[in-house]
Each structure stands twice: as structure tokens, then as C-alpha cells.
PDB file of C-alpha atoms in Angstrom:
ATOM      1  CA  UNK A   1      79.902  73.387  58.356  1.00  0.00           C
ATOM      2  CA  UNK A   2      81.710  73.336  62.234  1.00  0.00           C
ATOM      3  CA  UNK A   3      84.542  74.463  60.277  1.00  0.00           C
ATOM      4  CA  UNK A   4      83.274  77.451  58.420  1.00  0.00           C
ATOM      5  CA  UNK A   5      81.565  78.820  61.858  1.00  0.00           C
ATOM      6  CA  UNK A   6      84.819  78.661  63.594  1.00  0.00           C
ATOM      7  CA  UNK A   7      86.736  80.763  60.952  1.00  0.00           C
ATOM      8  CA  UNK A   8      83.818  83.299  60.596  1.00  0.00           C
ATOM      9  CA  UNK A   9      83.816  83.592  64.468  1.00  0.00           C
ATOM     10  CA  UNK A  10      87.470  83.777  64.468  1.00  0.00           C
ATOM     11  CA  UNK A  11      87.275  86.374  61.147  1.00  0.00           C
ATOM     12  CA  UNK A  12      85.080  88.605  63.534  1.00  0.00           C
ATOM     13  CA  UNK A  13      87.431  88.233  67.013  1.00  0.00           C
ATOM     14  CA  UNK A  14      89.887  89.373  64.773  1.00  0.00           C
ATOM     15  CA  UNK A  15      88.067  92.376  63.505  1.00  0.00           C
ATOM     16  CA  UNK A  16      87.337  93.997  66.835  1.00  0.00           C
ATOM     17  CA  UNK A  17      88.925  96.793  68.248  1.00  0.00           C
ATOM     18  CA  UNK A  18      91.503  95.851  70.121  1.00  0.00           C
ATOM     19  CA  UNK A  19      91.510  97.024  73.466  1.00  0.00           C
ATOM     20  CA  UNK A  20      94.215  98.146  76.116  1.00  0.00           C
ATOM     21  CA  UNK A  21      94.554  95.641  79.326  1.00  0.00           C
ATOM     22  CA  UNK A  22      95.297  99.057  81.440  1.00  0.00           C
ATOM     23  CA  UNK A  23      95.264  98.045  85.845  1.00  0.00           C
ATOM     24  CA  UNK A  24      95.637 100.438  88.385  1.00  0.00           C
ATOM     25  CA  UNK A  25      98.030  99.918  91.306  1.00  0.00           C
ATOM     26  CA  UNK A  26      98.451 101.948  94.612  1.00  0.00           C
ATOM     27  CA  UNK A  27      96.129 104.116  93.707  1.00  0.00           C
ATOM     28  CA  UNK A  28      95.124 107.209  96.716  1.00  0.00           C
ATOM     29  CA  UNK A  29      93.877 110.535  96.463  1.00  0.00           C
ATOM     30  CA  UNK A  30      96.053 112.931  98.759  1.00  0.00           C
ATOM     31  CA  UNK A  31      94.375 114.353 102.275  1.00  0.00           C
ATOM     32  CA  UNK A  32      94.750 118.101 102.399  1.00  0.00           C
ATOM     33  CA  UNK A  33      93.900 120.062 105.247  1.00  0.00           C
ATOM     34  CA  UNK A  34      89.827 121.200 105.761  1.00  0.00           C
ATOM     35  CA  UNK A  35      88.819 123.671 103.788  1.00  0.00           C
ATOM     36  CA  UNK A  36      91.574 122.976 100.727  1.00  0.00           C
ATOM     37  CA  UNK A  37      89.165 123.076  97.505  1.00  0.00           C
ATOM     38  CA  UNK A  38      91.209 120.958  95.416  1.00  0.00           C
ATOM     39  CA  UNK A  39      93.069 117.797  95.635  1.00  0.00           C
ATOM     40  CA  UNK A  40      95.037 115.253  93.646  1.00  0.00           C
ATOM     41  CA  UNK A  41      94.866 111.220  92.411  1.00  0.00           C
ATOM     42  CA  UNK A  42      98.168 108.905  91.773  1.00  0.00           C
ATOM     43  CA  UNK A  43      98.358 106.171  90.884  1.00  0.00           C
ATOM     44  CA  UNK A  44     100.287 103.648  88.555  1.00  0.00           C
ATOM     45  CA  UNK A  45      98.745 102.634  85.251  1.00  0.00           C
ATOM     46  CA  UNK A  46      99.713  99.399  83.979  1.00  0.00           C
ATOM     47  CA  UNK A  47      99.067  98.463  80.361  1.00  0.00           C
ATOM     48  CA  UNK A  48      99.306  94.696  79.588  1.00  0.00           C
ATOM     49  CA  UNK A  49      98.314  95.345  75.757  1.00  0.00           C
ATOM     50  CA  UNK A  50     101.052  95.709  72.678  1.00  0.00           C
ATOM     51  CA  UNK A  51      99.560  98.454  71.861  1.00  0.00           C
ATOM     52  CA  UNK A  52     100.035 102.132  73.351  1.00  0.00           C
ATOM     53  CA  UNK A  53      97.305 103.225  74.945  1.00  0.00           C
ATOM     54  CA  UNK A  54      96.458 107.243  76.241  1.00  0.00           C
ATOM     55  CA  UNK A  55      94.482 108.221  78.700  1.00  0.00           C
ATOM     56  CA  UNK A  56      91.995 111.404  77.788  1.00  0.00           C
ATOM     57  CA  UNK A  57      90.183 111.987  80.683  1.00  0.00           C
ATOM     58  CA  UNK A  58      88.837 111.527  84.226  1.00  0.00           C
ATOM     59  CA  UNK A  59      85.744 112.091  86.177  1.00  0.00           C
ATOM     60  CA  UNK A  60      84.468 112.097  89.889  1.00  0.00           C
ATOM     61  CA  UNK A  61      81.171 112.743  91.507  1.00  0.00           C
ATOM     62  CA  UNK A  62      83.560 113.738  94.586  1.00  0.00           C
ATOM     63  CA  UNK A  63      84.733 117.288  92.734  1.00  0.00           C
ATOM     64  CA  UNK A  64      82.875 119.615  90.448  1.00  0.00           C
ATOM     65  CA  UNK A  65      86.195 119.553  87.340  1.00  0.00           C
ATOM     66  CA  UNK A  66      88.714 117.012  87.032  1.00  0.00           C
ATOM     67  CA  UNK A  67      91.713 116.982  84.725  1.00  0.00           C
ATOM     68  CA  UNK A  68      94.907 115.170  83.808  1.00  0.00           C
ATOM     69  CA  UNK A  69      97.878 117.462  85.043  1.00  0.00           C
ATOM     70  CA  UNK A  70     101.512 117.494  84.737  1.00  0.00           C
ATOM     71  CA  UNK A  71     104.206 119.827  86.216  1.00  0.00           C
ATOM     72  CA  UNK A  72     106.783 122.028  84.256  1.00  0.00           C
ATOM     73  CA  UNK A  73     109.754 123.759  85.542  1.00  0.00           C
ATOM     74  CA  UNK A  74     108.941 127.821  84.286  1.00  0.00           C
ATOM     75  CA  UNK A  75     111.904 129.460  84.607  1.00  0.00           C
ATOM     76  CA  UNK A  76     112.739 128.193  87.921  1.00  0.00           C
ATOM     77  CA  UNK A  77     108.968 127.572  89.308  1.00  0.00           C
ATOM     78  CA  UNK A  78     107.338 124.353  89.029  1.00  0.00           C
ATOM     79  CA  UNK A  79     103.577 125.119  87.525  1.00  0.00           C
ATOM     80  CA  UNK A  80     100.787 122.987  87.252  1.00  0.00           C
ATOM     81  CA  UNK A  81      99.500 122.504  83.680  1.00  0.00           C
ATOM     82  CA  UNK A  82      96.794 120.623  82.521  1.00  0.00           C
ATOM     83  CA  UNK A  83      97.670 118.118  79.586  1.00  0.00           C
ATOM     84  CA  UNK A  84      95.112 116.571  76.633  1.00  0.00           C
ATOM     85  CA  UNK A  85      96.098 113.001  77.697  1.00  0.00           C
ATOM     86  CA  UNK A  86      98.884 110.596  79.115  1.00  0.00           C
ATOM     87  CA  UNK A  87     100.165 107.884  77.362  1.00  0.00           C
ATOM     88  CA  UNK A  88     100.761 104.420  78.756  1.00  0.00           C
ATOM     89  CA  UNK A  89     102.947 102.567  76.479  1.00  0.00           C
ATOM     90  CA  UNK A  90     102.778  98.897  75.114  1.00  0.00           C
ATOM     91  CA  UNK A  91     103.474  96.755  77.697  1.00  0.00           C
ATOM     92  CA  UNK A  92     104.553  99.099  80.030  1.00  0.00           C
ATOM     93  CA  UNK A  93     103.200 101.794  82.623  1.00  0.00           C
ATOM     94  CA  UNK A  94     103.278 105.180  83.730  1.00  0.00           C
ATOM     95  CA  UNK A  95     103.136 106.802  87.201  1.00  0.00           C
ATOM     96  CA  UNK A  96     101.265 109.571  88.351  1.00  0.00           C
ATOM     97  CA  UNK A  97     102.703 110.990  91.224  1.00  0.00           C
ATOM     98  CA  UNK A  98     103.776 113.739  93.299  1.00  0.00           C
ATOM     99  CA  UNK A  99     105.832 116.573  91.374  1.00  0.00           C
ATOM    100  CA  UNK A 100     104.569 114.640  88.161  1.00  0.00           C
ATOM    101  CA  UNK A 101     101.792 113.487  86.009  1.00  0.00           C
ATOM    102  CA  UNK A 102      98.493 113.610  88.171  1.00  0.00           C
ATOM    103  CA  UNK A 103      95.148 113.497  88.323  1.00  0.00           C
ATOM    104  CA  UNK A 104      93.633 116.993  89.239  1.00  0.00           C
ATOM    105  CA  UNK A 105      90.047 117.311  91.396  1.00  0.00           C
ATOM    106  CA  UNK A 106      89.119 120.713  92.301  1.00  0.00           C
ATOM    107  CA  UNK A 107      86.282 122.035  94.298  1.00  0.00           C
ATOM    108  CA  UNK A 108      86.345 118.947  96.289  1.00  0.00           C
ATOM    109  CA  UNK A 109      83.938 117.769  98.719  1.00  0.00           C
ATOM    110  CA  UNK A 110      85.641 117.436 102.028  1.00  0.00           C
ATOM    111  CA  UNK A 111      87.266 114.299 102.688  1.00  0.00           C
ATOM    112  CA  UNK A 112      88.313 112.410 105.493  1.00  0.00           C
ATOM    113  CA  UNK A 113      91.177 109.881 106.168  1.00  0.00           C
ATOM    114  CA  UNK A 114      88.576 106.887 105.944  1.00  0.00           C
ATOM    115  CA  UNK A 115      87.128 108.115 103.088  1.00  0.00           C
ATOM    116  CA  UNK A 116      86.818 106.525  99.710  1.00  0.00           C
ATOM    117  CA  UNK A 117      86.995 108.405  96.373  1.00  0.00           C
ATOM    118  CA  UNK A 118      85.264 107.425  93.001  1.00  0.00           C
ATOM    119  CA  UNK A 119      86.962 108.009  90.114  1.00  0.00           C
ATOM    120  CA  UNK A 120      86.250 106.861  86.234  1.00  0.00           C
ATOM    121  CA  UNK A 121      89.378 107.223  83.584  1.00  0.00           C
ATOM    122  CA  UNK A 122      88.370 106.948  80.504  1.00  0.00           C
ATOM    123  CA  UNK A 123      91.020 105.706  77.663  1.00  0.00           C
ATOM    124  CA  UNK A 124      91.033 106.651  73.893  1.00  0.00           C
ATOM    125  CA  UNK A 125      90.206 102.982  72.880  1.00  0.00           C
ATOM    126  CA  UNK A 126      86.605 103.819  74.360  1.00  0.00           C
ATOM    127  CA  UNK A 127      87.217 101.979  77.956  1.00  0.00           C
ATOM    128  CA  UNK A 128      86.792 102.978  81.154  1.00  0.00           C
ATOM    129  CA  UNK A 129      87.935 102.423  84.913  1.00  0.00           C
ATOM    130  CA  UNK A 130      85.593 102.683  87.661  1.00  0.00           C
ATOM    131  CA  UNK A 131      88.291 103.170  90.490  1.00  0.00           C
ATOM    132  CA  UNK A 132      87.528 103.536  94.347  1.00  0.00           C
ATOM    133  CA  UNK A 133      90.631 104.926  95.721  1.00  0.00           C
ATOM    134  CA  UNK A 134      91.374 105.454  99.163  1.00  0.00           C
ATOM    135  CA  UNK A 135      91.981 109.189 100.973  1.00  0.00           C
ATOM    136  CA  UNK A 136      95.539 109.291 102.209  1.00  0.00           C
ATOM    137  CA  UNK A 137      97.836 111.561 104.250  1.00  0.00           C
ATOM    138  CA  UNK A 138     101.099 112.129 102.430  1.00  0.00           C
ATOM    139  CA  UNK A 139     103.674 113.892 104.576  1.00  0.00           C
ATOM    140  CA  UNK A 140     106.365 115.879 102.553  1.00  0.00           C
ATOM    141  CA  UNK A 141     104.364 117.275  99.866  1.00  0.00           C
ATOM    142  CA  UNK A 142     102.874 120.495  99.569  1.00  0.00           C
ATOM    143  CA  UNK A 143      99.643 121.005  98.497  1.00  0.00           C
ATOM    144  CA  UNK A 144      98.691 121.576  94.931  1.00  0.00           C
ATOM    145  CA  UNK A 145      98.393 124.988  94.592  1.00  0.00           C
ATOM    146  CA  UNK A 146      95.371 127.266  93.524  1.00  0.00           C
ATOM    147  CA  UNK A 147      97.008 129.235  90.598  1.00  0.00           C
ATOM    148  CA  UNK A 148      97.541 127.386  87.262  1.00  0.00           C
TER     149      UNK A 148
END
């Protein structure tokens, strides 16, 4: 009897969705001066899983939109453009940086240096993160610009 219970419980481990083992390291959202509407989140997703693993979207009660962004070089002039998702692949990661992939808030409320942001990504396995990332000044980078 012990026996069958262990491979029906092990039949039905095996039959659920398998989910990502996505982490977040050095994870800020970038100061910009007062009255800047719009900000951006980096970060580096980790994925521990052997499977691929995308994410589809983000969320923050700190900005009224919030999308995943990359840049592309247009003829010369690096644009913002939103994109549908970002993969992480098995076993690996994927930054979101600066002149990269990103995380896009816009109509921000204003933030401070000591502030804290939350953010929720949600992956296309049906998880979530519930992220609390710091507000940091990054020298060197411009801001993100108003005009996609």
C-alpha cells in the first residue's frame, strides 16, 4: 500500500508544471532629476531552471504604465521600443541595463534617493516576483527619453 502512495505522489510531482527558479540580483530603479515623469528598472535575472523561461510583463503601484523595453540603433539613433517579453534562458540569465533591455515606468511618482520601489514581474510559466528595489543615482547615463 506505502508503495503505491509513493508512486501516485511521485506520478503527480511529475505532472506539474514545471516552473522557472528565476532570482533577481542588483536590482535599482534609476534617480532622475524632480519633475522627470518616467524612469527605468535593471536588474539581472537569473534562471536556475533547464528550461527557458520569458518574462511578459511588469507592474508597479509607483507609476501609472510599465513595460519591458529594449533599445535599437534607427539609422544612427538609439530608440526606445517596447518588446512583448524577454527571455531568460535555461540555466542562464539576462541583464537589463542601461542602453539595453529595461524595465520602463512612466508617470512616476517622485522618488527620492532613500526610496524603495515595488515592482511585480510576472513570467509566462504563471509566476511572479514581488521585488523592492532600491532608488539609485547613476552618473553617466542620460535619462530615458520622452519620445518612443
Amino acid at each position: 500500500m506505502f508503495k503505491q502512495l509513493f508512486y501516485i505522489l511521485l506520478a503527480l510531482l511529475l505532472a506539474l508544471p514545471a516552473q522557472a527558479k528565476v532570482s533577481v540580483e542588483q536590482g535599482y530603479v534609476r534617480l532622475l532629476p524632480p519633475g522627470t515623469p518616467n524612469t527605468a528598472a535593471f536588474m539581472t535575472l537569473n534562471n536556475e531552471a533547464d528550461k527557458p523561461v520569458r518574462l511578459v510583463a511588469a507592474a508597479s503601484s509607483a507609476a501609472a504604465r510599465v513595460e519591458l523595453h529594449t533599445h535599437l540603433n534607427d539609422n544612427g539613433v538609439m530608440r526606445m521600443r517596447q518588446v512583448a517579453h524577454i527571455e531568460v534562458p535555461a540555466g542562464g540569465h539576462v541583464q537589463l541595463q542601461p542602453g539595453g533591455l529595461h524595465v520602463m515606468l512612466f508617470d512616476v511618482t517622485p522618488l527620492s534617493a532613500d526610496a524603495r520601489v515595488p515592482l511585480t514581474l510576472t513570467f509566462d510559466d504563471g509566476h511572479s516576483l514581488r521585488l523592492s528595489l532600491p532608488v539609485r543615482e547613476v552618473m553617466g547615463h542620460s535619462a530615458p527619453s520622452r519620445g518612443h
